[in-house]
Amino acid sequence: MRNILDRNQNRANEVRRLLAEEKVLMVNIISSPGAGKTTLLERTLGELNTKFRIGIIEGDITTDRDARRLQKFNIPITLINTEGGCHLDSHSISKVLDTFSLKDLDVIFVENVGNLVCPSQFDLGENFKLAVVSTAEGDDKPAKYPMLFREARAVLLNKVDLIPYTNFRMLNFRKDMEKINRNIPVFELSCTRGDGLGAWFEWISSRITENCNRE
Amino acid sequence: MHELSIAEDLSAIVLETALRETLAKVTRVNVSIGQLVQIVPGLFESAFIECVRDTVAGQAELCIEIVPVRMKCRKCGADIGIEDNNFSCSACGSDDLEMINGRELYIKSIEGE
Ligand SMILES: Nc1nc2c(ncn2[C@@H]2O[C@H](COP(=O)(O)OP(=O)(O)OP(=O)(O)O)[C@@H](O)[C@H]2O)c(=O)[nH]1
Ligand SMILES: [Mg+2]
Ligand SMILES: [Zn+2]
């Protein structure tokens, strides 16, 4: 039996090999549109830019708005316009990888196209996926899109500052996460107000350091 | 919407196989798709038809089998189905599970003449 996506898989494996050789960690950030991926990157760069050598791949359907928001950090950013496509694939990543000098990087954050279903199916060659959800989307996202929450290495629940104005119930969210995947950390964040960011910075810093020190 | 990209890759494999096997006509394509892939069969089928229009597979029937999620417990060895997103072993309660089915995107067979 042949895997329908074997072309994507083979290319993803190549990307993974290349990154491993250069000890660059790649993090594939997946969320619905507007959950806060770019804001998370702004906060993360603000904190970690001086500690690690960071590169960004911005997946955007047609614009360069997110890439422009990150320009102030003066780090290598490559934009991939998917021209309507609802996810990034390993071919698009592989094509832009040589815009980076990999030996001068510790980590590449990939902001995938806003969508909870499609990006989860396409391996980019990343070390791990990160699921970002926001409270404004409701507490039922893990239950409705279990695949992402099974495969992610961590969940970032963003916009906790909005909970008082929504029908989001933390208990429901936590219960579903407990059923679907109780082995991964869930960070409760507000990327605008700053809640929970310290724990996130610490966790992601450990992952980057761990990867740099790998034999 | 991932239906479209998956259908594109599927049609490429089907056409490449037809060429290699010198098929004049592909009559049927059988695929297994895991439940967690969350494909909409109708959308997938229309996308596939669009991709193979005016080719030797233009009249092919696409048969999609949706495969339910099954896991093997790494602790007690039980082979379990997953219902209601409950990803823990129904026999021993462990959450150390290995996925057997539910995530596949396989071509089972390509039929033609
Ligand atoms: N209240 C609140 N708003 C937030 C928070 N984080 C982000 N936002 C706002 O949510 C909106 C969307 O944030 P982005 O960071 O652009 O979201 P995104 O996931 O990158 O969006 P796309 O790239 O379009 O998918 C912006 O107006 C942010 O200011 C938060 O923690 N609380
Ligand atoms: Mg964004
Ligand atoms: Zn068990």
Coordinates of C-alpha atoms and ligand atoms in Angstrom, one line a residue:
Chain A
M1 CA 0.0 0.0 0.0
R2 CA 1.4 3.4 -1.0
N3 CA 1.1 6.5 1.1
I4 CA -0.8 9.1 -1.0
L5 CA 1.4 11.9 0.5
D6 CA 4.7 10.0 0.1
R7 CA 6.1 12.9 -2.0
N8 CA 5.5 15.3 0.9
Q9 CA 6.8 12.8 3.4
N10 CA 10.0 12.1 1.5
R11 CA 10.7 15.8 1.2
A12 CA 9.9 16.4 4.9
N13 CA 12.4 13.6 5.8
E14 CA 15.1 15.4 3.8
V15 CA 14.3 18.7 5.5
R16 CA 14.5 17.0 8.9
R17 CA 17.8 15.4 8.1
L18 CA 19.2 18.8 6.9
L19 CA 18.1 20.6 10.1
A20 CA 19.4 17.8 12.3
E21 CA 22.8 18.0 10.7
E22 CA 22.9 21.8 11.5
K23 CA 21.2 21.3 14.9
V24 CA 18.5 23.7 14.0
L25 CA 15.2 23.1 15.8
M26 CA 12.1 23.7 13.6
V27 CA 8.7 24.4 15.3
N28 CA 5.5 24.2 13.2
I29 CA 2.9 26.6 14.7
I30 CA -0.6 25.7 13.9
S31 CA -3.9 27.5 14.8
S32 CA -7.1 28.9 13.5
P33 CA -6.9 32.3 11.8
G34 CA -6.4 35.0 14.4
A35 CA -5.7 32.8 17.4
G36 CA -2.5 34.8 18.0
K37 CA 0.4 33.0 16.2
T38 CA 2.1 36.3 15.1
T39 CA 1.5 38.0 18.4
L40 CA 3.0 34.9 20.1
L41 CA 6.0 35.2 17.8
E42 CA 6.4 39.0 18.6
R43 CA 6.4 38.2 22.3
T44 CA 8.7 35.3 21.9
L45 CA 11.2 37.2 19.7
G46 CA 11.1 40.1 22.2
E47 CA 12.2 37.7 24.9
L48 CA 14.5 35.2 23.2
N49 CA 16.0 37.2 20.4
T50 CA 19.1 38.0 22.5
K51 CA 19.5 34.4 23.8
F52 CA 19.1 32.4 20.6
R53 CA 19.6 32.8 16.9
I54 CA 16.1 32.7 15.5
G55 CA 14.8 32.4 12.0
I56 CA 11.1 32.7 10.9
I57 CA 9.1 31.2 8.0
E58 CA 5.9 33.0 7.6
G59 CA 3.1 31.1 5.8
D60 CA 0.6 33.5 4.5
I61 CA -2.1 33.0 1.9
T62 CA -1.5 36.2 0.0
T63 CA -0.1 39.1 2.0
D64 CA 3.2 39.9 3.8
R65 CA 1.5 41.6 6.8
D66 CA 2.7 39.1 9.4
A67 CA 6.2 39.0 8.0
R68 CA 6.3 42.9 8.2
R69 CA 5.1 42.8 11.8
L70 CA 8.3 40.8 12.7
Q71 CA 10.8 42.8 10.6
K72 CA 11.6 45.1 13.6
F73 CA 13.5 42.2 15.2
N74 CA 16.1 42.2 12.5
I75 CA 16.2 38.5 12.1
P76 CA 16.0 36.3 8.9
I77 CA 12.4 36.0 7.8
T78 CA 11.2 34.2 4.7
L79 CA 7.7 34.6 3.5
I80 CA 5.8 31.8 1.7
N81 CA 2.6 32.8 0.0
T82 CA 0.5 29.8 -0.5
E83 CA -1.6 31.5 -3.2
G84 CA -4.9 30.4 -1.7
G85 CA -3.5 27.1 -0.3
C86 CA -4.7 26.3 3.2
H87 CA -1.5 24.9 4.5
L88 CA 2.3 24.8 4.0
D89 CA 3.8 21.6 2.6
S90 CA 7.4 20.2 2.8
H91 CA 8.2 21.3 -0.8
S92 CA 7.6 24.9 0.0
I93 CA 9.7 24.7 3.1
S94 CA 12.5 22.8 1.3
K95 CA 12.5 25.5 -1.4
V96 CA 13.1 28.4 1.0
L97 CA 15.5 26.6 3.4
D98 CA 18.5 27.9 1.5
T99 CA 17.5 31.5 2.1
F100 CA 18.8 30.8 5.6
S101 CA 22.3 30.2 6.8
L102 CA 21.4 27.2 8.9
K103 CA 24.7 27.0 10.7
D104 CA 24.0 30.5 12.1
L105 CA 20.6 29.5 13.5
D106 CA 19.4 27.6 16.6
V107 CA 15.7 27.6 15.8
I108 CA 13.2 28.3 13.0
F109 CA 9.6 29.1 13.9
V110 CA 7.2 28.3 11.1
E111 CA 3.9 30.2 11.2
N112 CA 1.6 27.9 9.3
V113 CA -1.5 29.2 7.5
G114 CA -4.4 29.7 9.9
N115 CA -6.4 26.5 9.9
L116 CA -6.8 23.6 12.3
V117 CA -7.4 20.7 10.0
C118 CA -5.2 20.9 6.9
P119 CA -1.8 21.9 8.3
S120 CA -1.9 18.9 10.7
Q121 CA -1.8 16.5 7.8
F122 CA 1.3 17.8 6.2
D123 CA 4.7 17.0 7.7
L124 CA 7.1 19.9 7.1
G125 CA 10.1 18.2 8.5
E126 CA 9.6 20.0 11.8
N127 CA 10.8 18.7 15.2
F128 CA 7.4 19.3 16.6
K129 CA 4.1 20.9 16.1
L130 CA 2.7 23.5 18.5
A131 CA -1.1 23.9 18.7
V132 CA -2.3 27.5 19.5
V133 CA -6.0 28.0 20.3
S134 CA -7.7 31.0 21.7
T135 CA -10.5 31.2 24.3
A136 CA -12.6 33.2 21.9
E137 CA -12.9 30.2 19.6
G138 CA -14.8 28.2 22.3
D139 CA -13.6 25.4 24.6
D140 CA -14.5 22.6 22.1
K141 CA -11.5 22.8 19.7
P142 CA -9.6 19.8 21.0
A143 CA -12.7 17.7 20.8
K144 CA -13.4 18.8 17.3
Y145 CA -9.9 18.6 15.9
P146 CA -8.3 15.8 17.9
M147 CA -5.5 15.0 15.4
L148 CA -3.7 18.3 16.0
F149 CA -3.9 17.9 19.8
R150 CA -2.7 14.3 19.6
E151 CA 0.3 15.3 17.5
A152 CA 1.3 18.6 19.1
R153 CA 4.2 18.7 21.6
A154 CA 2.5 21.5 23.5
V155 CA -0.8 23.4 23.5
L156 CA -0.9 27.2 23.9
L157 CA -4.2 28.4 25.1
N158 CA -4.2 32.1 24.2
K159 CA -6.4 35.1 25.1
V160 CA -7.2 34.0 28.6
D161 CA -7.8 37.7 29.3
L162 CA -11.0 37.3 27.2
I163 CA -12.5 34.5 29.3
P164 CA -14.9 36.8 31.2
Y165 CA -16.4 37.9 28.0
T166 CA -16.9 34.5 26.4
N167 CA -18.7 31.2 27.2
F168 CA -15.3 29.5 27.3
R169 CA -15.2 27.1 30.3
M170 CA -11.7 26.1 31.4
L171 CA -13.0 22.9 33.0
N172 CA -14.5 21.7 29.7
F173 CA -11.3 22.5 27.8
R174 CA -9.1 20.8 30.4
K175 CA -11.4 17.7 30.5
D176 CA -11.2 17.3 26.8
M177 CA -7.4 17.8 26.7
E178 CA -7.1 15.2 29.5
K179 CA -9.0 12.7 27.4
I180 CA -7.2 13.4 24.1
N181 CA -3.7 13.9 25.3
R182 CA -2.6 14.2 28.9
N183 CA 1.1 13.9 28.1
I184 CA 1.7 17.3 26.8
P185 CA 1.9 20.7 28.6
V186 CA -0.9 23.2 28.2
F187 CA 0.1 26.8 28.7
E188 CA -2.5 29.4 29.5
L189 CA -1.4 32.6 28.0
S190 CA -2.4 36.1 27.1
C191 CA 0.0 37.3 24.5
T192 CA -1.3 40.8 24.8
R193 CA -1.5 41.2 28.6
G194 CA 1.5 38.9 29.3
D195 CA -0.1 36.2 31.4
G196 CA 1.8 32.8 31.4
L197 CA 4.5 33.9 29.0
G198 CA 7.3 33.2 31.5
A199 CA 6.5 29.5 31.7
W200 CA 6.2 29.3 27.9
F201 CA 9.6 31.1 27.4
E202 CA 11.2 28.7 29.8
W203 CA 9.7 25.6 28.1
I204 CA 10.6 26.6 24.6
S205 CA 14.1 27.7 25.7
S206 CA 14.7 24.2 27.1
R207 CA 13.6 22.6 23.9
I208 CA 16.0 24.8 21.9
T209 CA 18.9 24.2 24.3
E210 CA 18.2 20.5 24.3
N211 CA 18.4 20.4 20.5
C212 CA 21.6 22.4 20.4
N213 CA 23.3 20.1 22.9
R214 CA 22.1 16.9 21.2
E215 CA 25.0 14.6 20.1
Chain B
M1 CA -9.6 22.1 2.1
H2 CA -6.7 19.7 2.3
E3 CA -8.9 17.4 0.2
L4 CA -7.6 19.3 -2.9
S5 CA -3.9 18.8 -2.2
I6 CA -4.4 15.2 -1.2
A7 CA -6.4 14.6 -4.4
E8 CA -3.6 16.2 -6.5
D9 CA -1.0 13.9 -5.0
L10 CA -3.3 10.9 -5.5
S11 CA -4.1 11.7 -9.1
A12 CA -0.4 12.1 -9.8
I13 CA 0.3 8.7 -8.4
V14 CA -2.6 7.2 -10.3
L15 CA -1.5 8.7 -13.7
E16 CA 2.1 7.7 -13.1
T17 CA 1.0 4.1 -12.3
A18 CA -1.3 4.0 -15.4
L19 CA 1.6 5.1 -17.6
R20 CA 4.0 2.6 -16.0
E21 CA 1.5 -0.3 -16.3
T22 CA 0.4 1.0 -19.8
L23 CA -3.3 1.1 -18.8
A24 CA -5.6 2.5 -21.4
K25 CA -8.2 3.2 -18.8
V26 CA -8.2 3.4 -15.0
T27 CA -11.5 2.1 -13.8
R28 CA -11.3 2.2 -10.0
V29 CA -9.1 3.6 -7.3
N30 CA -9.4 2.3 -3.8
V31 CA -8.1 4.3 -0.9
S32 CA -8.1 4.0 2.9
I33 CA -8.2 7.2 4.8
G34 CA -8.0 7.4 8.6
Q35 CA -10.8 9.0 10.6
L36 CA -8.4 11.5 12.1
V37 CA -7.5 12.9 8.7
Q38 CA -10.9 14.5 8.8
I39 CA -11.5 14.3 5.1
V40 CA -14.9 15.2 3.6
P41 CA -15.4 12.3 1.2
G42 CA -17.7 14.3 -1.2
L43 CA -15.2 17.1 -1.4
F44 CA -12.3 14.7 -1.9
E45 CA -14.1 12.9 -4.7
S46 CA -15.0 16.1 -6.5
A47 CA -11.4 17.3 -6.2
F48 CA -10.1 14.0 -7.6
I49 CA -12.5 14.1 -10.5
E50 CA -11.3 17.6 -11.2
C51 CA -7.7 16.5 -11.2
V52 CA -8.1 13.5 -13.5
R53 CA -10.5 15.2 -16.0
D54 CA -9.5 14.4 -19.6
T55 CA -7.0 11.7 -18.6
V56 CA -7.0 7.9 -18.7
A57 CA -8.4 8.1 -15.2
G58 CA -11.2 10.5 -16.2
Q59 CA -13.9 7.9 -15.7
A60 CA -12.3 6.1 -12.7
E61 CA -14.5 5.5 -9.7
L62 CA -12.9 6.6 -6.4
C63 CA -13.8 4.3 -3.5
I64 CA -13.0 5.8 -0.1
E65 CA -12.8 3.7 3.0
I66 CA -12.8 5.7 6.2
V67 CA -10.8 3.8 8.8
P68 CA -11.7 4.2 12.5
V69 CA -9.1 4.9 15.1
R70 CA -7.4 1.9 16.7
M71 CA -4.5 1.9 19.1
K72 CA -2.4 -0.6 20.8
C73 CA -1.7 -0.2 24.5
R74 CA 2.1 -0.3 25.1
K75 CA 1.5 -1.3 28.7
C76 CA -0.9 -4.2 28.6
G77 CA -0.9 -5.0 24.8
A78 CA -4.6 -4.5 24.3
D79 CA -5.9 -3.6 20.9
I80 CA -8.5 -0.9 21.5
G81 CA -10.9 1.3 19.5
I82 CA -11.2 4.9 20.4
E83 CA -14.5 6.4 21.1
D84 CA -15.5 9.8 22.1
N85 CA -11.9 11.0 21.9
N86 CA -11.0 8.9 24.9
F87 CA -7.3 8.2 24.2
S88 CA -6.7 5.8 27.0
C89 CA -6.7 2.1 27.3
S90 CA -10.1 0.6 28.0
A91 CA -8.4 -2.4 29.6
C92 CA -5.8 -0.9 31.9
G93 CA -6.3 2.9 31.7
S94 CA -2.8 3.6 30.4
D95 CA -2.4 6.5 28.0
D96 CA 0.8 5.1 26.5
L97 CA -0.8 4.1 23.2
E98 CA 0.6 3.4 19.8
M99 CA -1.6 4.3 16.8
I100 CA -2.4 1.4 14.5
N101 CA -5.2 3.0 12.4
G102 CA -6.8 6.4 12.1
R103 CA -4.1 8.5 10.4
E104 CA -3.5 6.6 7.2
L105 CA -3.7 8.0 3.7
Y106 CA -3.2 4.9 1.6
I107 CA -3.8 3.7 -1.9
K108 CA -5.0 0.1 -1.6
S109 CA -5.2 -0.6 -5.3
I110 CA -5.6 1.0 -8.7
E111 CA -7.7 -1.0 -11.2
G112 CA -7.7 -0.6 -14.9
E113 CA -7.4 -2.3 -18.3
Ligands
LIG1 N1 -7.4 40.0 23.8 C1 -6.4 39.4 23.3 N2 -6.1 39.6 22.0 C2 -5.1 38.9 21.4 C3 -4.2 38.1 22.2 N3 -3.3 37.6 21.4 C4 -3.5 38.1 20.2 N4 -4.6 39.0 20.2 C5 -5.2 39.7 19.1 O1 -5.8 38.8 18.2 C6 -5.7 39.3 16.8 C7 -5.0 38.2 16.0 O2 -3.7 38.0 16.4 P1 -2.6 37.5 15.4 O3 -1.4 37.3 16.2 O4 -2.5 38.3 14.2 O5 -3.2 36.1 15.0 P2 -2.6 35.0 14.0 O6 -2.9 33.6 14.5 O7 -1.2 35.3 13.6 O8 -3.6 35.3 12.7 P3 -3.5 34.8 11.2 O9 -2.0 34.8 10.9 O10 -4.3 35.7 10.4 O11 -4.0 33.4 11.2 C8 -4.8 40.6 16.9 O12 -5.7 41.7 16.9 C9 -4.1 40.4 18.3 O13 -3.8 41.7 18.8 C10 -4.5 37.9 23.6 O14 -3.8 37.2 24.3 N5 -5.6 38.6 24.1
MG2 MG -0.4 35.6 11.7
ZN3 ZN -3.7 -1.2 28.5

